[in-house]
Coordinates of C-alpha atoms in Angstrom, one line a residue:
M760 CA -17.4 -4.0 -21.9
K761 CA -16.6 -7.1 -19.8
K762 CA -18.3 -8.3 -16.8
I763 CA -16.2 -10.0 -13.9
D764 CA -17.8 -11.8 -11.3
V765 CA -16.1 -11.1 -7.9
N766 CA -16.3 -14.2 -5.8
N767 CA -15.7 -13.9 -1.9
D768 CA -13.1 -16.5 -1.8
L769 CA -11.2 -15.2 -4.8
L770 CA -11.1 -11.9 -3.3
R771 CA -10.0 -13.1 0.1
S772 CA -7.2 -15.1 -1.5
L773 CA -5.8 -12.0 -3.5
V774 CA -5.9 -9.6 -0.5
A775 CA -4.3 -12.4 1.9
L776 CA -1.6 -12.8 -0.6
A777 CA -0.8 -9.0 -0.7
S778 CA -1.0 -8.7 2.9
V779 CA 1.5 -11.7 3.7
I780 CA 3.9 -10.2 1.2
E781 CA 3.7 -6.7 2.9
A782 CA 4.3 -8.4 6.4
R783 CA 7.6 -9.6 5.6
D784 CA 8.9 -6.1 5.2
P785 CA 9.2 -4.4 8.8
Y786 CA 9.0 -0.9 7.3
T787 CA 5.9 -1.1 5.2
G788 CA 3.3 -1.9 7.8
G789 CA -0.2 -0.8 6.6
H790 CA 1.3 0.5 3.4
I791 CA -1.2 -1.3 1.1
W792 CA -4.2 -0.1 3.1
R793 CA -3.1 3.4 3.1
V794 CA -2.4 3.5 -0.7
S795 CA -5.8 1.9 -1.3
R796 CA -7.6 4.6 0.9
Y797 CA -5.5 7.5 -0.7
S798 CA -6.3 6.2 -4.2
V799 CA -10.0 5.7 -3.4
L800 CA -10.2 9.3 -2.1
L801 CA -8.5 10.7 -5.3
G802 CA -10.6 8.5 -7.4
E803 CA -13.8 10.0 -5.7
Q804 CA -12.4 13.4 -6.2
Y805 CA -11.7 12.8 -9.9
G806 CA -15.2 11.5 -10.3
L807 CA -14.9 7.7 -11.0
N808 CA -17.9 5.6 -10.8
K809 CA -18.4 2.8 -8.2
N810 CA -17.0 0.2 -10.6
Y811 CA -14.0 2.1 -11.3
L812 CA -13.5 3.0 -7.6
F813 CA -13.6 -0.7 -6.4
V814 CA -11.0 -1.8 -9.3
L815 CA -8.9 1.2 -8.0
E816 CA -9.2 0.0 -4.4
L817 CA -8.2 -3.5 -5.1
G818 CA -5.4 -2.7 -7.4
A819 CA -3.8 -0.4 -5.0
L820 CA -3.9 -3.1 -2.4
V821 CA -1.9 -5.6 -4.7
D822 CA 0.2 -3.4 -6.8
D823 CA 3.5 -4.4 -4.8
L824 CA 2.9 -8.0 -5.2
G825 CA 6.2 -8.4 -7.1
K826 CA 8.3 -7.2 -4.1
V827 CA 8.0 -10.9 -2.9
G828 CA 10.7 -11.4 -5.6
V829 CA 13.1 -8.7 -4.2
S830 CA 15.5 -9.8 -1.5
D831 CA 15.4 -8.7 2.0
G832 CA 19.0 -7.3 1.7
I833 CA 17.8 -4.9 -1.0
L834 CA 14.3 -4.1 0.6
N835 CA 15.8 -3.2 4.0
K836 CA 19.1 -1.6 2.9
Q837 CA 20.2 1.2 5.2
G838 CA 22.0 3.2 2.4
S839 CA 21.6 4.1 -1.2
L840 CA 20.8 1.3 -3.7
S841 CA 23.5 0.4 -6.1
E842 CA 22.5 0.6 -9.8
Q843 CA 22.4 -3.1 -10.0
E844 CA 20.0 -3.3 -6.9
F845 CA 17.8 -0.6 -8.5
Q846 CA 17.6 -2.7 -11.5
V847 CA 16.1 -5.5 -9.4
V848 CA 13.7 -3.3 -7.7
R849 CA 12.5 -1.9 -11.1
Q850 CA 11.4 -5.5 -12.0
H851 CA 8.9 -5.8 -9.3
P852 CA 5.8 -4.5 -11.4
V853 CA 6.9 -7.3 -14.0
V854 CA 7.1 -9.9 -11.2
G855 CA 3.8 -8.8 -9.7
G856 CA 2.2 -9.3 -13.1
E857 CA 3.7 -12.8 -13.5
I858 CA 2.4 -13.8 -10.1
G859 CA -0.9 -12.3 -10.4
Q860 CA -1.7 -13.2 -14.0
N861 CA -3.3 -16.7 -13.3
H862 CA -5.6 -15.3 -10.6
P863 CA -9.2 -15.0 -12.0
L864 CA -9.4 -11.3 -10.6
Y865 CA -6.1 -10.3 -12.2
P866 CA -8.0 -8.3 -15.2
L867 CA -9.2 -5.9 -12.3
V868 CA -5.7 -5.2 -10.9
R869 CA -3.2 -5.6 -13.7
Y870 CA -2.8 -1.9 -14.5
S871 CA -2.3 -0.9 -10.9
I872 CA 0.5 -3.7 -10.6
L873 CA 2.0 -2.7 -14.0
E874 CA 1.7 0.8 -14.2
H875 CA 2.2 2.4 -10.6
H876 CA 5.8 3.4 -11.5
E877 CA 5.2 4.7 -15.0
R878 CA 5.6 8.5 -15.4
V879 CA 3.7 10.8 -17.6
D880 CA 6.9 11.9 -19.2
G881 CA 7.8 8.3 -20.5
T882 CA 10.8 7.8 -18.1
G883 CA 9.1 5.5 -15.7
Y884 CA 9.3 1.6 -15.5
P885 CA 8.8 -1.2 -16.6
G886 CA 7.2 0.1 -19.9
R887 CA 8.3 3.5 -20.5
L888 CA 4.5 4.6 -20.9
D889 CA 3.7 8.1 -21.2
G890 CA 0.6 10.5 -21.1
D891 CA -2.6 8.9 -22.0
S892 CA -1.0 5.5 -22.5
I893 CA -1.1 5.2 -18.6
T894 CA -4.4 4.3 -17.3
I895 CA -6.2 6.1 -14.7
W896 CA -5.6 3.4 -12.3
G897 CA -1.9 3.5 -12.9
K898 CA -1.7 7.3 -12.6
I899 CA -3.8 7.5 -9.4
T900 CA -2.0 4.5 -7.7
S901 CA 1.3 6.2 -8.5
I902 CA 0.4 9.5 -6.6
A903 CA -0.9 7.4 -3.6
D904 CA 2.0 5.1 -3.5
T905 CA 4.4 7.9 -3.7
F906 CA 2.8 9.9 -1.1
D907 CA 2.7 7.1 1.4
A908 CA 6.3 6.2 0.8
L909 CA 7.4 9.8 1.4
T910 CA 5.3 10.0 4.5
S911 CA 6.3 6.6 6.1
P912 CA 9.7 5.7 7.7
R913 CA 12.0 3.8 5.6
P914 CA 15.4 2.0 6.6
Y915 CA 17.4 4.8 5.2
R916 CA 15.4 7.9 6.3
P917 CA 12.6 8.9 8.7
A918 CA 9.1 9.9 7.4
L919 CA 9.0 13.2 5.7
P920 CA 6.6 15.8 6.8
V921 CA 3.2 16.1 5.0
D922 CA 4.1 19.5 3.7
R923 CA 7.3 18.3 2.1
A924 CA 5.7 15.2 0.6
L925 CA 3.0 17.3 -0.9
S926 CA 5.7 19.8 -2.3
I927 CA 7.4 16.8 -4.0
L928 CA 4.2 15.7 -5.6
S929 CA 3.6 19.2 -6.9
E930 CA 7.1 19.4 -8.1
G931 CA 6.5 16.3 -10.2
K932 CA 3.5 17.6 -12.0
G933 CA 3.7 16.9 -15.7
K934 CA 6.8 14.9 -15.2
Q935 CA 6.3 12.0 -12.9
F936 CA 2.6 12.5 -12.1
D937 CA -0.5 13.8 -14.0
A938 CA -0.8 17.4 -13.2
H939 CA -4.8 17.5 -12.8
L940 CA -4.5 14.5 -10.4
V941 CA -1.9 16.1 -8.3
D942 CA -4.0 19.3 -8.0
L943 CA -7.0 17.2 -6.9
F944 CA -4.8 15.5 -4.3
L945 CA -3.5 18.6 -2.9
E946 CA -7.1 19.8 -2.7
L947 CA -7.8 16.7 -0.4
A948 CA -4.8 17.6 1.6
K949 CA -6.1 21.1 2.0
K950 CA -9.7 19.8 3.1
D951 CA -8.0 17.7 5.8
K952 CA -9.0 14.4 4.1
L953 CA -5.8 12.5 4.5
T954 CA -4.9 13.0 8.2
H955 CA -7.0 9.9 9.6
I956 CA -5.0 7.7 7.0
L957 CA -1.5 8.8 7.9
G958 CA 0.3 6.5 10.5
H959 CA -2.6 3.8 10.4
A960 CA -3.0 0.3 9.1
G961 CA -6.8 0.4 9.1
E962 CA -9.8 2.4 10.3
N963 CA -8.8 3.5 13.8
R964 CA -5.8 1.2 13.9
S965 CA -2.7 3.1 14.7
L966 CA 0.8 1.7 13.8
L967 CA 3.2 1.1 16.6
S968 CA 6.9 1.3 16.6
C969 CA 9.2 -1.4 17.9
P970 CA 10.7 0.0 21.2
V971 CA 13.9 -2.2 20.7
C972 CA 14.7 -1.9 16.9
G973 CA 12.4 0.8 15.6
P974 CA 10.3 -0.7 12.6
L975 CA 6.6 -0.9 12.6
I976 CA 4.2 -3.3 14.2
V977 CA 0.7 -3.6 13.0
P978 CA -1.9 -4.5 15.6
R979 CA -4.8 -6.6 14.8
P980 CA -8.3 -4.7 14.9
D981 CA -9.3 -6.8 17.9
I982 CA -6.2 -6.7 19.9
Q983 CA -6.9 -6.9 23.5
E984 CA -5.0 -5.5 26.7
G985 CA -2.3 -7.8 27.7
E986 CA -1.8 -9.8 24.6
I987 CA 1.5 -10.3 23.0
L988 CA 2.7 -8.8 19.6
Q989 CA 5.9 -9.6 18.0
C990 CA 8.2 -7.2 16.0
P991 CA 8.6 -8.6 12.3
S992 CA 12.2 -7.1 12.4
C993 CA 13.9 -8.2 15.6
T994 CA 11.4 -10.8 16.6
G995 CA 11.0 -9.5 20.0
R996 CA 7.9 -10.2 22.0
F997 CA 6.0 -7.3 23.5
R998 CA 2.9 -7.1 25.9
I999 CA 0.4 -4.6 24.7
H1000 CA -1.3 -1.9 27.1
K1001 CA -4.0 0.6 26.1
A1002 CA -2.8 4.2 26.3
G1003 CA -5.6 6.5 25.2
D1004 CA -6.6 6.0 21.5
T1005 CA -3.3 3.8 20.9
F1006 CA -1.2 1.3 22.7
Q1007 CA 2.1 1.1 24.5
L1008 CA 4.4 -1.9 24.1
E1009 CA 6.2 -3.7 27.0
F1010 CA 9.1 -5.7 26.0
T1011 CA 8.9 -9.2 27.5
G1012 CA 12.6 -9.7 27.2
S1013 CA 12.3 -12.6 24.8
K1014 CA 12.9 -12.8 21.0
S1015 CA 11.7 -15.9 19.2
G1016 CA 14.1 -15.7 16.2
I1017 CA 11.3 -16.6 14.0
Y1018 CA 8.6 -14.3 12.5
V1019 CA 5.7 -15.7 10.6
P1020 CA 3.9 -13.3 8.4
R1021 CA 0.2 -13.7 8.3
P1022 CA -2.8 -12.5 6.4
D1023 CA -4.3 -9.1 7.7
E1024 CA -7.8 -10.4 8.6
G1025 CA -9.1 -7.0 9.5
L1026 CA -7.9 -5.6 6.1
I1027 CA -9.5 -8.6 4.4
Q1028 CA -12.9 -8.1 6.3
S1029 CA -13.0 -4.5 5.4
V1030 CA -12.5 -5.2 1.6
L1031 CA -15.2 -7.9 1.7
K1032 CA -17.6 -5.5 3.3
R1033 CA -17.2 -3.0 0.4
K1034 CA -16.8 -5.6 -2.4
R1035 CA -19.2 -5.6 -5.5
R1036 CA -20.6 -8.7 -6.7
T1037 CA -19.8 -8.0 -10.4
V1038 CA -17.6 -5.3 -12.1
T1039 CA -18.0 -4.0 -15.5
L1040 CA -15.1 -2.7 -17.3

């Protein structure tokens, strides 16, 4: 057993890095928060203790660190990837491990980073691990990551209906995914435990779509009526107006031509509130 101290500044730096990397991709707004929430719900359903749940939450937040090494042209490609492009994408868990390995909290997140694209039948990447050689963190993060990818818009397709996404998970039982964990995830869906996460970037923080080009815009949790938001894709500037439980975006007519990804402070604060002082693994 190993005890790891979780320092606030170290935790902030890791989550900030993950949120900045996510912010450069206009189609994945809120992805890391949603994957983390789905993962924790599934971990609770499975019976993980609080130490393991915190490790799961943190690992799911940073599992895609390595996508910083994938070009925008590949990440945002409208059509199917070529075999060469897919080989580049397949390297992002390895790149994520290389980026994260010098961070003091890396032992907590390494399995989610390295294993979230492994498959229980041994045909996944990057290590072609199978069955019990994949950790519980890798297995759970894989299901959560896939479900969110399926139910979120992508450059090459709209978001799939939840029922279709759940069917795809079910079809992957014993092949891509651990069968028991998929059954537990399906139970969560039947109990309507996932709806409040779909289409959100944080608690009560609905995603917005750019009225000009379509990709996602993530509002800050403290956004106020009349403030300006910018689209990460077209760099258009929009004035925000309250509309019930969400917002409407009014195009100002201007585009800056520059988008600066920034850490998601709302996400960072929510993680800090739930953090543990030490984690024993």
